[in-house]
Tab-separated table of C-alpha atoms in Angstrom:
chain	number	residue	atom	x	y	z
A	1	GLN	CA	-0.111	0.074	0.144
A	2	LYS	CA	1.849	3.071	-1.053
A	3	GLU	CA	1.366	6.122	1.478
A	4	VAL	CA	1.688	9.428	1.758
A	5	GLU	CA	1.571	10.982	5.194
A	6	GLN	CA	1.087	14.517	6.163
A	7	ASN	CA	1.826	16.434	9.373
A	8	SER	CA	-1.305	16.256	11.078
A	9	GLY	CA	-2.268	19.424	12.243
A	10	PRO	CA	-4.155	21.618	12.935
A	11	LEU	CA	-1.390	24.236	12.440
A	12	SER	CA	-2.037	27.866	13.464
A	13	VAL	CA	0.120	30.783	12.642
A	14	PRO	CA	-0.013	34.317	12.678
A	15	GLU	CA	-0.761	36.625	9.864
A	16	GLY	CA	2.460	37.559	8.522
A	17	ALA	CA	4.501	34.186	9.650
A	18	ILE	CA	5.706	31.434	7.252
A	19	ALA	CA	3.433	28.579	7.548
A	20	SER	CA	5.262	25.068	6.830
A	21	LEU	CA	3.696	22.031	5.935
A	22	ASN	CA	5.439	18.586	5.280
A	23	CYS	CA	4.603	15.489	3.399
A	24	THR	CA	6.570	12.085	3.346
A	25	TYR	CA	5.807	9.311	0.615
A	26	SER	CA	6.685	5.455	0.700
A	27	ASP	CA	6.879	4.916	-3.285
A	28	ARG	CA	10.197	5.518	-4.493
A	29	GLY	CA	9.166	5.407	-8.073
A	30	SER	CA	6.782	8.634	-7.763
A	31	GLN	CA	7.950	11.282	-10.089
A	32	SER	CA	5.610	14.100	-9.492
A	33	PHE	CA	4.316	15.965	-6.334
A	34	PHE	CA	1.198	18.137	-6.098
A	35	TRP	CA	0.015	20.401	-3.340
A	36	TYR	CA	-3.667	21.383	-3.231
A	37	ARG	CA	-5.638	23.651	-1.325
A	38	GLN	CA	-9.043	23.132	0.052
A	39	TYR	CA	-11.557	25.357	1.753
A	40	SER	CA	-14.022	23.724	3.935
A	41	GLY	CA	-17.140	22.641	1.633
A	42	LYS	CA	-15.395	23.260	-1.663
A	43	SER	CA	-13.024	21.237	-4.125
A	44	PRO	CA	-9.432	20.900	-4.189
A	45	GLU	CA	-7.374	23.440	-6.411
A	46	LEU	CA	-4.025	22.678	-7.148
A	47	ILE	CA	-1.710	25.214	-5.986
A	48	MET	CA	2.119	23.925	-6.899
A	49	PHE	CA	3.284	20.971	-8.535
A	50	ILE	CA	7.286	19.966	-8.442
A	51	TYR	CA	9.092	16.863	-10.158
A	52	SER	CA	12.802	18.076	-9.747
A	53	ASN	CA	14.613	17.987	-6.375
A	54	GLY	CA	15.149	21.495	-4.957
A	55	ASP	CA	13.058	24.271	-4.506
A	56	LYS	CA	9.994	25.725	-6.766
A	57	GLU	CA	8.395	29.255	-5.686
A	58	ASP	CA	5.377	30.567	-7.220
A	59	GLY	CA	4.396	34.060	-5.584
A	60	ARG	CA	4.359	33.584	-1.836
A	61	PHE	CA	4.553	29.424	-2.044
A	62	THR	CA	7.667	27.268	-2.126
A	63	ALA	CA	7.490	23.776	-2.953
A	64	GLN	CA	10.604	22.012	-1.447
A	65	LEU	CA	11.183	18.647	-2.776
A	66	ASN	CA	13.915	15.606	-1.393
A	67	LYS	CA	13.548	12.791	-3.391
A	68	ALA	CA	16.343	10.796	-1.504
A	69	SER	CA	14.283	11.536	1.740
A	70	GLN	CA	10.910	11.039	-0.119
A	71	TYR	CA	10.161	14.136	1.221
A	72	VAL	CA	7.944	17.368	-0.035
A	73	SER	CA	7.273	20.416	1.769
A	74	LEU	CA	5.072	23.957	0.973
A	75	LEU	CA	5.940	26.900	2.687
A	76	ILE	CA	3.779	29.780	2.734
A	77	ARG	CA	5.608	33.567	3.256
A	78	ASP	CA	3.590	36.113	4.586
A	79	SER	CA	0.787	34.175	5.686
A	80	GLN	CA	-2.490	35.717	5.142
A	81	PRO	CA	-5.992	34.618	6.840
A	82	SER	CA	-6.920	33.827	2.966
A	83	ASP	CA	-4.699	30.981	3.184
A	84	SER	CA	-6.525	29.176	6.168
A	85	ALA	CA	-7.520	26.082	4.387
A	86	THR	CA	-6.861	22.229	4.461
A	87	TYR	CA	-3.672	21.592	2.015
A	88	LEU	CA	-3.498	18.390	0.633
A	89	CYS	CA	-0.266	16.493	-0.737
A	90	ALA	CA	-0.499	14.170	-3.453
A	91	VAL	CA	2.272	12.000	-5.174
A	92	ASP	CA	2.235	10.009	-8.039
A	93	SER	CA	2.389	6.450	-8.415
A	94	SER	CA	5.093	4.349	-9.827
A	95	GLY	CA	2.392	2.332	-11.872
A	96	SER	CA	1.752	2.861	-15.463
A	97	ALA	CA	-1.277	4.476	-14.622
A	98	ARG	CA	0.220	6.846	-12.273
A	99	GLN	CA	-2.766	7.737	-10.184
A	100	LEU	CA	-2.421	10.079	-7.395
A	101	THR	CA	-2.028	9.272	-4.019
A	102	PHE	CA	-3.533	11.804	-1.372
A	103	GLY	CA	-2.511	12.611	2.339
A	104	SER	CA	-5.218	13.034	4.483
A	105	GLY	CA	-4.399	16.870	4.947
A	106	THR	CA	-3.071	19.460	7.169
A	107	GLN	CA	-5.599	22.337	8.481
A	108	LEU	CA	-3.933	25.517	8.377
A	109	THR	CA	-5.386	28.543	10.389
A	110	VAL	CA	-3.847	31.761	9.968
A	111	LEU	CA	-4.527	34.163	12.756
A	112	PRO	CA	-5.328	37.893	12.060
B	1	ASP	CA	-14.910	26.940	-12.171
B	2	ALA	CA	-17.525	25.319	-14.492
B	3	ASP	CA	-15.110	23.235	-16.516
B	4	VAL	CA	-15.961	20.101	-14.510
B	5	THR	CA	-19.697	19.800	-13.368
B	6	GLN	CA	-21.333	17.411	-10.973
B	7	THR	CA	-25.029	16.354	-10.426
B	8	PRO	CA	-26.604	16.513	-8.150
B	9	ARG	CA	-24.812	18.749	-5.435
B	10	ASN	CA	-26.297	17.418	-2.529
B	11	ARG	CA	-28.547	14.207	-2.058
B	12	ILE	CA	-29.926	12.323	0.206
B	13	THR	CA	-31.201	9.016	0.284
B	14	LYS	CA	-32.209	5.850	1.912
B	15	THR	CA	-30.432	2.231	2.387
B	16	GLY	CA	-30.991	0.014	-0.480
B	17	LYS	CA	-31.702	2.732	-3.042
B	18	ARG	CA	-29.681	2.983	-6.445
B	19	ILE	CA	-28.220	6.302	-6.882
B	20	MET	CA	-26.302	7.805	-9.791
B	21	LEU	CA	-24.035	10.792	-9.527
B	22	GLU	CA	-22.919	12.233	-13.118
B	23	CYS	CA	-20.006	14.340	-14.082
B	24	SER	CA	-19.420	16.374	-17.280
B	25	GLN	CA	-16.217	18.315	-18.409
B	26	THR	CA	-15.554	20.547	-20.855
B	27	LYS	CA	-11.904	20.697	-20.514
B	28	GLY	CA	-11.554	18.229	-23.425
B	29	HIS	CA	-9.490	15.768	-21.011
B	30	ASP	CA	-8.919	12.298	-21.586
B	31	ARG	CA	-8.696	11.117	-18.080
B	32	MET	CA	-11.382	10.932	-15.722
B	33	TYR	CA	-11.942	9.821	-12.242
B	34	TRP	CA	-13.925	9.397	-9.108
B	35	TYR	CA	-13.141	10.069	-5.601
B	36	ARG	CA	-14.849	10.025	-1.966
B	37	GLN	CA	-13.558	12.231	0.874
B	38	ASP	CA	-14.006	11.142	4.370
B	39	PRO	CA	-13.366	13.392	7.593
B	40	GLY	CA	-9.798	12.825	8.361
B	41	LEU	CA	-9.237	10.576	5.368
B	42	GLY	CA	-8.212	12.353	2.406
B	43	LEU	CA	-9.548	11.416	-0.933
B	44	ARG	CA	-9.838	8.085	-2.076
B	45	LEU	CA	-10.166	6.785	-5.198
B	46	ILE	CA	-12.977	4.506	-6.318
B	47	TYR	CA	-12.619	4.600	-10.349
B	48	TYR	CA	-10.915	6.107	-13.218
B	49	SER	CA	-11.056	6.100	-16.829
B	50	PHE	CA	-8.576	6.741	-19.702
B	51	ASP	CA	-10.728	7.037	-22.431
B	52	VAL	CA	-14.522	5.835	-23.614
B	53	LYS	CA	-13.756	1.967	-23.646
B	54	ASP	CA	-11.254	2.245	-20.287
B	55	ILE	CA	-12.564	1.564	-16.838
B	56	ASN	CA	-10.221	0.898	-14.351
B	57	LYS	CA	-11.100	0.015	-10.113
B	58	GLY	CA	-9.001	2.286	-7.967
B	59	GLU	CA	-8.635	1.587	-4.175
B	60	ILE	CA	-11.994	1.377	-2.822
B	61	SER	CA	-14.417	-0.003	-5.913
B	62	ASP	CA	-16.521	-2.034	-3.953
B	63	GLY	CA	-20.089	-0.979	-3.681
B	64	TYR	CA	-19.482	1.081	-6.944
B	65	SER	CA	-19.685	0.994	-10.732
B	66	VAL	CA	-18.977	3.572	-13.318
B	67	SER	CA	-20.015	4.209	-16.943
B	68	ARG	CA	-17.820	6.570	-19.482
B	69	GLN	CA	-20.549	7.512	-21.775
B	70	ALA	CA	-18.573	9.837	-23.752
B	71	GLN	CA	-15.344	11.622	-23.510
B	72	ALA	CA	-17.004	14.411	-21.643
B	73	LYS	CA	-19.120	12.180	-19.148
B	74	PHE	CA	-18.507	9.958	-16.734
B	75	SER	CA	-21.023	8.723	-14.262
B	76	LEU	CA	-20.662	6.830	-10.907
B	77	SER	CA	-23.636	4.249	-9.405
B	78	LEU	CA	-24.282	3.066	-6.090
B	79	GLU	CA	-26.347	0.285	-6.979
B	80	SER	CA	-27.701	-0.480	-3.478
B	81	ALA	CA	-26.613	2.605	-1.016
B	82	ILE	CA	-25.221	1.825	2.462
B	83	PRO	CA	-24.882	4.529	5.126
B	84	ASN	CA	-20.845	4.044	5.092
B	85	GLN	CA	-21.171	5.306	1.840
B	86	THR	CA	-22.186	8.953	3.150
B	87	ALA	CA	-19.303	10.995	1.742
B	88	LEU	CA	-18.327	13.931	-0.478
B	89	TYR	CA	-17.687	12.747	-3.927
B	90	PHE	CA	-15.412	14.531	-6.159
B	91	CYS	CA	-15.072	14.229	-10.022
B	92	ALA	CA	-11.850	15.086	-11.492
B	93	THR	CA	-9.978	15.234	-15.212
B	94	SER	CA	-6.577	15.488	-16.313
B	95	HIS	CA	-4.848	15.375	-19.946
B	96	PRO	CA	-1.414	14.953	-21.071
B	97	ARG	CA	1.000	18.256	-21.367
B	98	SER	CA	3.755	18.198	-23.670
B	99	GLY	CA	7.265	19.299	-22.888
B	100	VAL	CA	7.221	18.211	-19.216
B	101	PRO	CA	7.948	14.885	-17.766
B	102	PRO	CA	5.325	12.152	-18.426
B	103	SER	CA	3.650	11.910	-15.294
B	104	SER	CA	2.696	15.553	-15.043
B	105	TYR	CA	-0.444	14.745	-16.915
B	106	ASN	CA	-1.682	13.607	-13.414
B	107	GLU	CA	-2.256	17.315	-12.544
B	108	GLN	CA	-6.001	16.976	-11.740
B	109	PHE	CA	-9.036	19.146	-11.870
B	110	PHE	CA	-11.660	18.794	-9.665
B	111	GLY	CA	-15.216	19.497	-9.904
B	112	PRO	CA	-17.568	21.232	-7.122
B	113	GLY	CA	-18.465	17.823	-5.372
B	114	THR	CA	-21.503	16.153	-4.670
B	115	ARG	CA	-22.493	15.565	-0.567
B	116	LEU	CA	-24.404	12.206	-0.624
B	117	THR	CA	-26.101	10.997	2.844
B	118	VAL	CA	-27.243	7.392	3.043
B	119	LEU	CA	-29.939	7.274	6.065
C-alpha cells in the first residue's frame, strides 16, 4: 500500500508568518508531487506541483522536494487569513497509470 | 470553475436505493476520475477512466460502478446505497501535457463535489 503522510495539524500561525507544511511518501518510483488547497466544503484546487529535487517558487508559495529522503514540503510566506484552508499533498504512483495518492491533509489557520 | 460539473450537488437517500452521480467536463481531457472524501481520510480513488473504452478500479471500488458514456461524461453508480457510503464525492479530470515529464498529466482538476447522505 503506497502511503502519503502529512503532519496532522491543525496548524496555526499568526498573520505574516511562514507556514510550513510537510509530507512524506513511501513510493520511491513517484515522479510528480502536488499541493492542493481545499477550503471548507469546496473542491481541491491545485496550487503547486514539483518534479525536480530542490525548490520551486510561485509567489508566496515555495515547494521543496527531496527524493532521497522521500519528502516534500510547502512553505507559505507572509501568511494571510485567506490562506486558512486544508492543504493536501498528492503523489503520483510508479505504476503505468500514475494515479495520485493523497495525504489526509493539514488544516492551516492563519490568525489575524 | 464551471469546466467540470457534477450533478446533483447534494443528495439524501435511503439504504438500499440506487443512486447515480454524474460528471461532465468541457476541458477536453481524456482522463476522468471519481474520488470520495471522508473527514480525516483525504481523497480516495474509486474508479478512473483513460478513455471511453477504458475503466479501471481504484482503491475502494467495492459497492460502486461507473460508466463512461462519452469523453466528456463519467457517471458513478451506487447500486444499493449503504450508510457508510455517506461522503463527499469528487469527479476530476486530467490530460497529458507536452514538454514536461510523462507523469505531469496527473495534474488533476476537480469538480465542485456531491455531498451524499445515506440514511
